[in-house]
Coordinates of C-alpha atoms and ligand atoms in Angstrom, one line a residue:
M1 CA 82.6 89.8 63.8
T2 CA 84.8 86.8 64.7
V3 CA 87.6 86.1 62.3
H4 CA 89.5 82.8 62.6
L5 CA 93.0 83.8 61.5
P6 CA 95.1 81.1 59.9
Q7 CA 98.1 80.2 61.9
T8 CA 100.9 82.7 61.7
G9 CA 103.2 80.1 60.2
E10 CA 101.1 79.6 57.1
A11 CA 102.2 81.8 54.2
G12 CA 99.6 83.7 52.2
P13 CA 99.2 86.5 49.6
I14 CA 99.8 90.2 50.1
G15 CA 96.5 91.9 50.7
V16 CA 95.8 95.1 48.7
F17 CA 92.7 97.1 49.7
D18 CA 90.9 100.1 48.3
S19 CA 87.4 101.5 48.4
G20 CA 87.0 100.5 44.7
Y21 CA 89.1 100.5 41.5
G22 CA 91.7 103.0 42.6
G23 CA 94.0 100.6 44.3
L24 CA 94.5 98.8 41.0
T25 CA 96.9 101.7 40.1
V26 CA 99.0 100.7 43.0
L27 CA 98.7 96.9 42.6
R28 CA 99.8 97.3 38.9
E29 CA 103.0 99.0 40.0
I30 CA 103.6 96.6 42.9
R31 CA 103.3 93.6 40.6
R32 CA 105.6 95.2 38.1
T33 CA 108.2 95.6 40.8
L34 CA 107.6 92.4 42.8
P35 CA 106.0 89.9 40.3
Q36 CA 107.1 86.9 42.3
Y37 CA 104.5 87.3 45.1
D38 CA 100.8 86.4 45.3
Y39 CA 98.3 89.2 45.7
L40 CA 94.7 89.3 46.9
Y41 CA 93.0 92.6 45.9
L42 CA 89.8 93.7 47.7
G43 CA 87.7 96.6 46.4
D44 CA 84.8 97.7 48.6
N45 CA 83.0 99.1 45.5
A46 CA 79.6 98.6 47.1
R47 CA 80.4 101.3 49.6
A48 CA 82.7 103.6 47.6
P49 CA 83.4 106.4 47.6
Y50 CA 85.0 106.6 51.0
G51 CA 86.2 110.2 50.6
T52 CA 83.0 111.8 51.7
H53 CA 82.4 109.5 54.7
S54 CA 83.2 110.4 58.3
F55 CA 86.3 109.3 60.2
E56 CA 84.4 106.6 62.1
V57 CA 82.8 105.1 59.1
V58 CA 86.0 104.9 57.1
Y59 CA 87.8 103.4 60.1
E60 CA 85.0 100.8 60.5
F61 CA 84.9 99.8 56.9
T62 CA 88.7 99.6 56.6
L63 CA 89.0 97.5 59.7
Q64 CA 86.4 95.1 58.3
A65 CA 88.4 94.8 55.1
V66 CA 91.7 94.2 57.0
R67 CA 90.1 91.5 59.1
Y68 CA 88.6 89.9 56.1
L69 CA 92.0 89.9 54.3
F70 CA 93.7 88.5 57.4
G71 CA 91.0 85.8 57.5
Q72 CA 92.0 84.9 53.9
G73 CA 95.6 84.3 55.0
C74 CA 97.2 87.7 54.3
H75 CA 100.0 88.6 56.8
L76 CA 100.6 91.9 55.2
V77 CA 97.9 94.3 54.0
I78 CA 98.6 97.4 52.0
L79 CA 95.9 100.1 52.3
A80 CA 96.1 101.2 48.6
C81 CA 93.7 104.1 49.5
N82 CA 94.7 107.5 50.8
T83 CA 91.4 108.0 52.5
A84 CA 91.7 104.8 54.5
S85 CA 95.4 105.5 55.1
A86 CA 94.6 109.0 56.4
K87 CA 91.6 108.0 58.6
A88 CA 92.2 104.5 59.7
L89 CA 95.8 103.3 59.4
R90 CA 97.2 104.7 62.7
T91 CA 94.3 103.4 64.8
I92 CA 94.5 100.0 63.2
Q93 CA 98.3 99.8 63.7
Q94 CA 98.2 101.0 67.3
V95 CA 94.9 99.7 68.7
D96 CA 93.7 96.8 66.5
L97 CA 96.8 94.9 65.4
P98 CA 98.1 94.2 68.9
K99 CA 94.7 92.6 69.7
L100 CA 94.2 90.8 66.3
D101 CA 97.7 89.4 65.8
S102 CA 100.8 91.5 66.6
K103 CA 102.8 89.7 63.9
R104 CA 100.7 90.9 61.0
R105 CA 101.2 94.3 59.4
V106 CA 99.1 96.9 57.7
L107 CA 100.9 99.6 55.7
G108 CA 99.6 102.7 53.9
V109 CA 100.4 104.8 50.9
I110 CA 100.9 108.3 52.3
R111 CA 104.3 107.9 54.0
P112 CA 106.1 106.5 50.9
T113 CA 104.7 109.4 48.9
V114 CA 105.7 112.0 51.4
E115 CA 109.2 110.6 51.6
V116 CA 110.0 111.5 48.0
V117 CA 108.3 114.9 47.7
G118 CA 111.2 116.8 49.3
D119 CA 113.6 115.6 46.6
I120 CA 111.3 116.6 43.8
S121 CA 110.1 120.1 44.7
T122 CA 112.5 123.0 44.2
T123 CA 110.2 125.9 45.0
R124 CA 109.2 124.1 48.2
H125 CA 105.5 124.7 47.3
V126 CA 103.6 121.5 46.9
G127 CA 99.9 120.9 46.0
I128 CA 97.9 117.9 47.2
M129 CA 94.8 116.8 45.2
A130 CA 92.8 114.3 47.2
T131 CA 89.3 113.3 48.4
P132 CA 87.6 115.7 50.9
G133 CA 88.3 113.2 53.6
T134 CA 92.0 113.0 53.0
I135 CA 92.3 116.8 52.8
R136 CA 90.2 117.4 55.9
S137 CA 92.3 114.9 57.9
N138 CA 95.4 117.2 57.2
T139 CA 97.5 114.0 57.1
Y140 CA 99.7 115.1 54.2
E141 CA 100.4 118.5 55.8
L142 CA 101.3 116.8 59.1
E143 CA 103.5 114.1 57.5
I144 CA 105.3 116.6 55.2
A145 CA 105.9 119.0 58.1
K146 CA 107.7 116.1 60.0
L147 CA 110.0 115.2 57.1
W148 CA 110.3 118.5 55.1
P149 CA 109.4 121.4 57.4
D150 CA 110.4 124.0 54.8
I151 CA 107.7 122.8 52.3
Q152 CA 104.4 124.8 52.1
V153 CA 101.4 122.5 51.3
T154 CA 98.1 123.5 49.7
G155 CA 95.4 120.8 49.7
E156 CA 92.6 120.8 47.1
P157 CA 89.6 118.6 47.7
C158 CA 88.2 117.0 44.5
P159 CA 84.9 115.5 45.6
M160 CA 83.8 114.5 42.1
W161 CA 86.9 112.8 40.8
V162 CA 86.4 109.3 42.5
P163 CA 82.7 109.1 41.4
L164 CA 83.8 109.9 37.8
V165 CA 86.2 106.9 37.9
E166 CA 83.9 104.5 39.8
N167 CA 81.1 105.3 37.3
D168 CA 83.4 104.9 34.2
E169 CA 83.1 108.6 33.3
H170 CA 86.7 109.5 33.6
N171 CA 87.3 109.6 29.9
S172 CA 84.1 111.4 29.1
P173 CA 84.0 115.1 28.0
G174 CA 82.1 115.9 31.1
A175 CA 85.1 114.9 33.3
D176 CA 87.0 117.8 31.8
Y177 CA 84.8 120.3 33.6
F178 CA 85.6 118.9 37.1
V179 CA 89.3 118.3 36.4
R180 CA 89.8 121.8 35.1
K181 CA 87.8 123.4 38.0
R182 CA 90.0 121.8 40.7
T183 CA 93.4 122.1 39.0
E184 CA 92.7 125.8 38.2
S185 CA 91.6 126.4 41.8
L186 CA 94.8 124.8 43.2
L187 CA 97.1 126.8 41.0
Q188 CA 95.3 130.0 41.7
R189 CA 95.6 129.4 45.5
D190 CA 99.3 128.9 45.2
P191 CA 101.0 129.9 41.9
L192 CA 104.4 128.9 43.2
I193 CA 103.5 125.2 43.3
D194 CA 106.0 123.1 41.3
S195 CA 104.9 119.6 42.3
I196 CA 101.4 118.1 42.7
I197 CA 100.8 114.9 44.6
L198 CA 97.8 112.9 43.3
G199 CA 96.8 111.9 46.8
C200 CA 94.1 109.4 45.8
T201 CA 94.8 106.1 44.1
H202 CA 91.9 106.7 41.7
Y203 CA 93.4 109.8 40.2
P204 CA 96.0 108.2 37.9
M205 CA 93.0 107.1 35.8
L206 CA 92.3 110.7 35.2
L207 CA 95.9 111.5 34.4
G208 CA 95.4 112.4 30.7
K209 CA 92.9 115.0 31.6
I210 CA 94.8 116.3 34.6
R211 CA 97.9 116.8 32.5
K212 CA 95.9 118.9 30.1
Y213 CA 95.2 121.5 32.7
I214 CA 98.6 121.6 34.5
P215 CA 101.6 123.3 32.9
E216 CA 104.3 121.0 31.7
D217 CA 106.9 122.2 34.1
I218 CA 104.9 121.2 37.2
H219 CA 105.6 117.6 38.4
I220 CA 102.7 115.4 38.9
I221 CA 103.5 112.8 41.5
E222 CA 101.7 109.4 41.1
Q223 CA 102.0 107.1 44.0
G224 CA 102.1 103.6 42.6
N225 CA 105.8 103.3 41.8
Y226 CA 106.9 104.9 45.1
V227 CA 104.6 102.6 47.1
A228 CA 106.1 99.6 45.2
Q229 CA 109.7 100.7 45.9
S230 CA 108.9 101.3 49.5
L231 CA 107.3 97.8 49.8
K232 CA 110.3 96.3 48.2
G233 CA 112.6 98.0 50.8
Y234 CA 110.2 96.9 53.6
L235 CA 110.4 93.3 52.6
A236 CA 114.1 93.4 52.3
R237 CA 114.4 94.8 55.8
H238 CA 111.8 92.3 57.2
P239 CA 112.8 88.8 56.1
D240 CA 110.4 87.2 58.6
M241 CA 107.5 88.9 56.9
E242 CA 108.8 88.0 53.5
K243 CA 108.8 84.4 54.4
C244 CA 105.0 84.7 55.2
I245 CA 104.2 85.5 51.5
T246 CA 103.5 82.9 48.9
T247 CA 105.4 83.2 45.6
E248 CA 103.4 81.8 42.7
G249 CA 103.1 85.2 41.0
T250 CA 99.2 85.1 41.1
A251 CA 96.6 87.8 41.7
R252 CA 93.0 87.2 42.9
F253 CA 90.4 90.0 42.8
L254 CA 87.6 90.4 45.3
T255 CA 84.8 93.0 45.3
T256 CA 81.8 93.8 47.4
E257 CA 79.9 94.7 44.3
Q258 CA 78.8 92.9 41.1
A259 CA 81.7 90.6 40.2
D260 CA 81.4 90.6 36.4
L261 CA 81.3 94.4 36.2
F262 CA 84.4 94.7 38.4
G263 CA 86.2 91.9 36.5
E264 CA 85.5 93.6 33.1
K265 CA 86.8 97.0 34.2
A266 CA 89.8 95.6 36.2
S267 CA 90.8 93.5 33.2
I268 CA 91.1 96.6 31.0
F269 CA 93.0 98.4 33.6
M270 CA 95.4 95.6 34.6
G271 CA 96.0 94.6 30.9
E272 CA 95.1 91.0 31.5
S273 CA 91.9 89.0 31.5
L274 CA 90.7 88.4 35.1
V275 CA 87.7 87.1 36.9
A276 CA 86.6 88.7 40.1
E277 CA 84.6 87.2 43.0
R278 CA 82.0 88.9 45.0
V279 CA 82.4 88.8 48.8
K280 CA 80.6 90.1 51.9
L281 CA 82.6 91.8 54.6
Ligands
DGL301 N1 91.3 105.5 46.1 C1 90.9 106.2 47.3 C2 92.0 107.1 47.8 O1 93.1 106.9 47.5 C3 89.6 106.8 47.0 C4 88.8 107.0 48.2 C5 87.3 107.1 47.9 O2 86.7 106.1 47.8 O3 86.8 108.2 48.0 O4 91.7 108.0 48.6

């Protein structure tokens, strides 16, 4: 696929990408923290969930999305998806960006989350709930070991949680079965856990149910706010990138699935009425 990138000098929105609806939990927090910028959200709902796909497939889909967002004028793209951050980010940063445009940037959500966990856990036993792809990649374990070598990490794959959200079943009584099964399993595997990272951007939509099955004294770490704070710091440290972002305070929403369905759900979630557009990557 050939993408004609706009000239580097032209400013554009910040791209925010996820396999589907999950990245909205991150976008919501980013907009709360940095309302002045323009945002272009892309959900690859037609091919979600990513969590059960192989490394190669997630990398290929994510690269297509990044190129698409670059083609729409984004200089900075946030992978608001742990699965894409775990399986594609490093290769895109190291191999693809130098070829596409070395001045553009792609950032993920795992590093900003890992940076805060060491200040939150006192038992130094941390649980990760994420898609099977993120858990299998061991990215959280590896990143936590680099920053906080004294922390013991237990990862729990939750294969049904993203489909529950994507299919609008996250508030249904049936969702309780799957949430309880995985939270109980994690706490049985390591009863010393005092902090649990929701390592998938879809999971905050299940928060009410997750909280029901996790004792009050255990911290549940949602990523959105940490990613937003990290982005704020990044832009303060990189004024050249900051100048490449337009500042009308708008957000546009793109999906690879049916636009009206996405728009309806995203409106409820973002607390504002919005219209989505369908695109082909
Ligand atoms: N929101 C994505 C994440 O953070 C879900 C991935 C999927 O589609 O399975 O991992």
